Structure formats: C-alpha cells, structure tokens
Amino acid sequence: VNDPRELCIYKLGSYVYYKVFAREYRLGAQFDLARGDTMAVMGAELVQTDAPEDYATRTLKSQPWSATERHRTRDAAAFANVHRALGGRFSLDAGLRYDYNYAVGEPGGFGGLFTGRAAAIATPTPNQTVKLIYGQSFQEPDPWHRYSLDVGVRNLRAPDLQPEKLDSLELDYDVTVGTRWRT
C-alpha cells in the first residue's frame, strides 16, 4: 500500500456548467495521478454553445424581442500537466492543452490550437520560492463578436474570427514571513 513506485489515482473529478447568455453547456473530467516525486493532471472538456444572433443588441434597444438566427459552436479540449520534484529544493512543471472549435452546419470556428506552459521552481529556504514560468494562453472570440449585426457598428459577421493568443515569460519571487504574511 502507498508504494512510491506504483501509480495511483488519488483524485477524480467531473463538472457540468451552464451559462445563460449564450446557452453554453460545459462538461469536463479530470484525473490527478501520482507516482513517487511525480504528479500528473490529465483531463478533457466538451462545450456546446447555442448563441442567438442579436441577443446583445435587442436587449439594449426599445424594439420588441424577436426570434433571430441561432449559431451553434462546439469545442473539445484535452490537457495534461506534469510536476516533477528534483531533489529537495528544485522542481519542474510542464503542461500542454489542445483545443478544437468548429461551427455546426455553417462556416466558422478556429479549428485546432495548442498552448503550453513550463516552469522551473526553486525553494532556497522553506519560506522562499523562485519561479521562472513560460506560458501561452488564448481568448476565444465570444458569439457576439462572431455573429451579431448592429447597423452602423457591426455591419458584417465575422464567424472565422481567430482567438487572441499570448506568450508570456514571468519571474516570480515569493517570501513568507511568519505564519500570516506573504509577499
């Protein structure tokens, strides 16, 4: 029991999420695994969005509500992150995420997109931590930016709008003073 050479699942989680604005349904699952000085997190997520074309503009105008065209998008994602302790004071962390997005029955969506992260972590003393982190992230365009029309403001739809992607490099120094202060 608890042999560090054996792989063990110590946490399994799932979730369901509903977002009213765009009728977004989200389903995900995550596995946390550990073996010796290595810990891994792996999971997947599925998202279905059903967005009305003029939701944002009709609620801001005095016109009566009317049924508008609906757009459905689907997203699938898989991710993995590994943390490895290297001796007592150093550790490495790396992760990768793949997202795939498409519009149902019409052109649109951004297709596949990989993002990653890596970190080197040093703990020179029990109350000090230094991290060097490289990460990538993206923000998916929301349904209003993809599909809504507002004469004079948004005269064309942009269903092929691509996500904004960001690369960052961070250096973090963390000090804990006593039991309550952390900087």
CSV table of C-alpha atoms in Angstrom, one decimal:
chain,number,residue,atom,x,y,z
A,1,VAL,CA,0.0,0.0,0.0
A,2,ASN,CA,1.3,3.5,-0.9
A,3,ASP,CA,4.4,2.1,-2.7
A,4,PRO,CA,6.1,5.2,-4.4
A,5,ARG,CA,6.9,3.0,-7.4
A,6,GLU,CA,3.2,2.4,-8.1
A,7,LEU,CA,1.0,4.7,-10.0
A,8,CYS,CA,-2.1,5.7,-8.1
A,9,ILE,CA,-5.2,7.8,-8.9
A,10,TYR,CA,-5.8,10.0,-5.8
A,11,LYS,CA,-8.4,12.3,-7.2
A,12,LEU,CA,-11.1,12.1,-9.9
A,13,GLY,CA,-13.4,15.0,-10.7
A,14,SER,CA,-16.0,16.0,-13.2
A,15,TYR,CA,-18.2,19.0,-13.6
A,16,VAL,CA,-21.2,20.4,-15.5
A,17,TYR,CA,-21.6,24.1,-16.2
A,18,TYR,CA,-24.4,26.1,-17.8
A,19,LYS,CA,-24.1,29.7,-18.9
A,20,VAL,CA,-27.3,31.6,-19.6
A,21,PHE,CA,-26.0,34.4,-22.0
A,22,ALA,CA,-25.2,32.0,-24.9
A,23,ARG,CA,-26.8,28.8,-23.6
A,24,GLU,CA,-23.4,27.2,-23.0
A,25,TYR,CA,-23.2,23.7,-21.7
A,26,ARG,CA,-19.8,22.5,-20.4
A,27,LEU,CA,-18.9,19.0,-19.3
A,28,GLY,CA,-15.4,18.0,-18.1
A,29,ALA,CA,-13.4,15.4,-16.3
A,30,GLN,CA,-10.0,15.5,-14.6
A,31,PHE,CA,-7.7,12.8,-13.3
A,32,ASP,CA,-4.9,13.5,-10.8
A,33,LEU,CA,-2.2,10.8,-10.7
A,34,ALA,CA,0.9,10.4,-8.6
A,35,ARG,CA,4.0,8.2,-8.5
A,36,GLY,CA,6.9,8.9,-6.3
A,37,ASP,CA,8.1,12.5,-6.9
A,38,THR,CA,5.9,13.0,-10.0
A,39,MET,CA,2.4,14.2,-10.1
A,40,ALA,CA,0.3,14.4,-13.3
A,41,VAL,CA,-3.1,16.0,-14.1
A,42,MET,CA,-5.0,15.0,-17.2
A,43,GLY,CA,-8.4,15.9,-18.4
A,44,ALA,CA,-10.9,16.7,-21.2
A,45,GLU,CA,-13.7,19.2,-21.7
A,46,LEU,CA,-16.6,19.4,-24.1
A,47,VAL,CA,-18.5,22.7,-24.7
A,48,GLN,CA,-21.6,23.3,-26.8
A,49,THR,CA,-22.8,26.9,-27.3
A,50,ASP,CA,-26.1,28.0,-28.8
A,51,ALA,CA,-26.0,31.7,-29.3
A,52,PRO,CA,-28.8,34.0,-30.7
A,53,GLU,CA,-27.5,36.4,-33.3
A,54,ASP,CA,-29.0,39.6,-31.9
A,55,TYR,CA,-29.1,38.8,-28.2
A,56,ALA,CA,-26.8,41.7,-27.2
A,57,THR,CA,-28.3,44.4,-29.4
A,58,ARG,CA,-32.0,43.5,-28.9
A,59,THR,CA,-31.8,43.8,-25.1
A,60,LEU,CA,-30.3,47.4,-25.4
A,61,LYS,CA,-32.9,48.8,-27.9
A,62,SER,CA,-36.5,49.6,-27.4
A,63,GLN,CA,-37.6,47.3,-30.2
A,64,PRO,CA,-39.6,44.3,-29.2
A,65,TRP,CA,-37.8,41.0,-28.9
A,66,SER,CA,-38.0,38.8,-32.0
A,67,ALA,CA,-36.6,35.4,-32.7
A,68,THR,CA,-33.3,35.6,-34.5
A,69,GLU,CA,-31.0,33.1,-36.2
A,70,ARG,CA,-29.1,30.9,-33.8
A,71,HIS,CA,-25.5,29.8,-34.1
A,72,ARG,CA,-24.1,26.6,-32.6
A,73,THR,CA,-20.4,26.1,-31.9
A,74,ARG,CA,-18.7,23.1,-30.4
A,75,ASP,CA,-15.4,23.0,-28.5
A,76,ALA,CA,-13.4,20.0,-27.4
A,77,ALA,CA,-10.2,20.2,-25.3
A,78,ALA,CA,-7.7,17.8,-23.8
A,79,PHE,CA,-5.0,18.8,-21.4
A,80,ALA,CA,-2.1,17.4,-19.4
A,81,ASN,CA,0.3,18.8,-16.8
A,82,VAL,CA,3.2,17.1,-15.1
A,83,HIS,CA,5.1,18.2,-11.9
A,84,ARG,CA,8.4,16.6,-11.1
A,85,ALA,CA,10.4,17.2,-7.9
A,86,LEU,CA,14.1,17.1,-8.4
A,87,GLY,CA,15.7,16.7,-5.0
A,88,GLY,CA,14.7,18.8,-2.1
A,89,ARG,CA,14.8,22.3,-3.5
A,90,PHE,CA,14.1,22.1,-7.2
A,91,SER,CA,11.2,21.1,-9.3
A,92,LEU,CA,9.9,21.3,-12.9
A,93,ASP,CA,6.4,21.7,-14.2
A,94,ALA,CA,5.2,21.4,-17.8
A,95,GLY,CA,1.8,21.3,-19.5
A,96,LEU,CA,0.1,21.2,-22.8
A,97,ARG,CA,-3.5,21.9,-23.9
A,98,TYR,CA,-5.2,21.2,-27.2
A,99,ASP,CA,-8.5,23.0,-28.2
A,100,TYR,CA,-10.6,22.3,-31.2
A,101,ASN,CA,-13.5,24.6,-32.2
A,102,TYR,CA,-16.0,24.5,-35.0
A,103,ALA,CA,-19.4,25.9,-36.0
A,104,VAL,CA,-22.2,23.4,-36.6
A,105,GLY,CA,-23.7,23.5,-40.1
A,106,GLU,CA,-22.0,26.7,-41.2
A,107,PRO,CA,-18.5,28.0,-41.8
A,108,GLY,CA,-16.7,29.3,-38.7
A,109,GLY,CA,-14.6,28.3,-35.8
A,110,PHE,CA,-10.9,28.5,-35.3
A,111,GLY,CA,-10.0,24.8,-35.7
A,112,GLY,CA,-7.2,23.4,-33.6
A,113,LEU,CA,-4.9,25.3,-31.2
A,114,PHE,CA,-2.1,24.1,-29.0
A,115,THR,CA,-1.0,26.1,-25.9
A,116,GLY,CA,1.7,25.1,-23.5
A,117,ARG,CA,3.5,26.1,-20.3
A,118,ALA,CA,6.7,25.3,-18.5
A,119,ALA,CA,8.1,26.3,-15.1
A,120,ALA,CA,11.4,25.9,-13.2
A,121,ILE,CA,10.8,26.2,-9.4
A,122,ALA,CA,13.5,26.7,-6.7
A,123,THR,CA,13.0,26.8,-3.0
A,124,PRO,CA,16.3,28.1,-1.5
A,125,THR,CA,14.8,28.2,2.1
A,126,PRO,CA,11.4,26.9,3.4
A,127,ASN,CA,10.0,30.4,3.3
A,128,GLN,CA,11.3,31.5,-0.2
A,129,THR,CA,10.2,30.3,-3.6
A,130,VAL,CA,11.6,31.5,-7.0
A,131,LYS,CA,9.7,30.5,-10.2
A,132,LEU,CA,10.6,31.1,-13.9
A,133,ILE,CA,7.4,30.5,-15.9
A,134,TYR,CA,6.8,30.4,-19.6
A,135,GLY,CA,3.2,30.2,-20.6
A,136,GLN,CA,0.8,30.5,-23.6
A,137,SER,CA,-2.9,31.4,-23.4
A,138,PHE,CA,-5.7,32.5,-25.7
A,139,GLN,CA,-9.1,34.2,-25.5
A,140,GLU,CA,-11.7,32.7,-27.7
A,141,PRO,CA,-13.9,35.3,-29.5
A,142,ASP,CA,-17.4,35.4,-28.0
A,143,PRO,CA,-20.5,34.8,-30.0
A,144,TRP,CA,-21.4,38.5,-30.2
A,145,HIS,CA,-18.1,39.3,-31.9
A,146,ARG,CA,-18.6,36.3,-34.3
A,147,TYR,CA,-22.2,36.6,-35.3
A,148,SER,CA,-24.1,39.8,-34.2
A,149,LEU,CA,-25.0,42.6,-36.6
A,150,ASP,CA,-25.7,46.1,-35.4
A,151,VAL,CA,-26.2,48.6,-38.2
A,152,GLY,CA,-23.6,51.3,-38.2
A,153,VAL,CA,-21.5,49.5,-35.6
A,154,ARG,CA,-21.0,45.9,-36.8
A,155,ASN,CA,-22.2,45.6,-40.3
A,156,LEU,CA,-20.6,42.3,-41.1
A,157,ARG,CA,-20.4,39.0,-39.2
A,158,ALA,CA,-17.0,37.5,-38.5
A,159,PRO,CA,-17.6,33.8,-37.9
A,160,ASP,CA,-13.9,33.0,-38.8
A,161,LEU,CA,-12.6,35.4,-36.1
A,162,GLN,CA,-9.4,33.9,-34.6
A,163,PRO,CA,-8.6,33.8,-30.9
A,164,GLU,CA,-6.1,36.2,-29.4
A,165,LYS,CA,-3.0,34.3,-28.3
A,166,LEU,CA,-0.5,35.5,-25.7
A,167,ASP,CA,3.0,34.3,-24.9
A,168,SER,CA,4.5,35.3,-21.5
A,169,LEU,CA,7.7,34.9,-19.5
A,170,GLU,CA,7.5,35.6,-15.8
A,171,LEU,CA,9.9,35.6,-12.9
A,172,ASP,CA,8.2,35.3,-9.5
A,173,TYR,CA,9.8,35.6,-6.1
A,174,ASP,CA,7.7,34.7,-3.1
A,175,VAL,CA,8.6,35.2,0.6
A,176,THR,CA,6.5,34.0,3.6
A,177,VAL,CA,7.2,36.0,6.8
A,178,GLY,CA,5.9,34.3,9.9
A,179,THR,CA,2.6,32.4,9.5
A,180,ARG,CA,0.4,35.2,8.1
A,181,TRP,CA,2.5,37.4,5.8
A,182,ARG,CA,3.3,36.6,2.3
A,183,THR,CA,4.8,38.8,-0.4
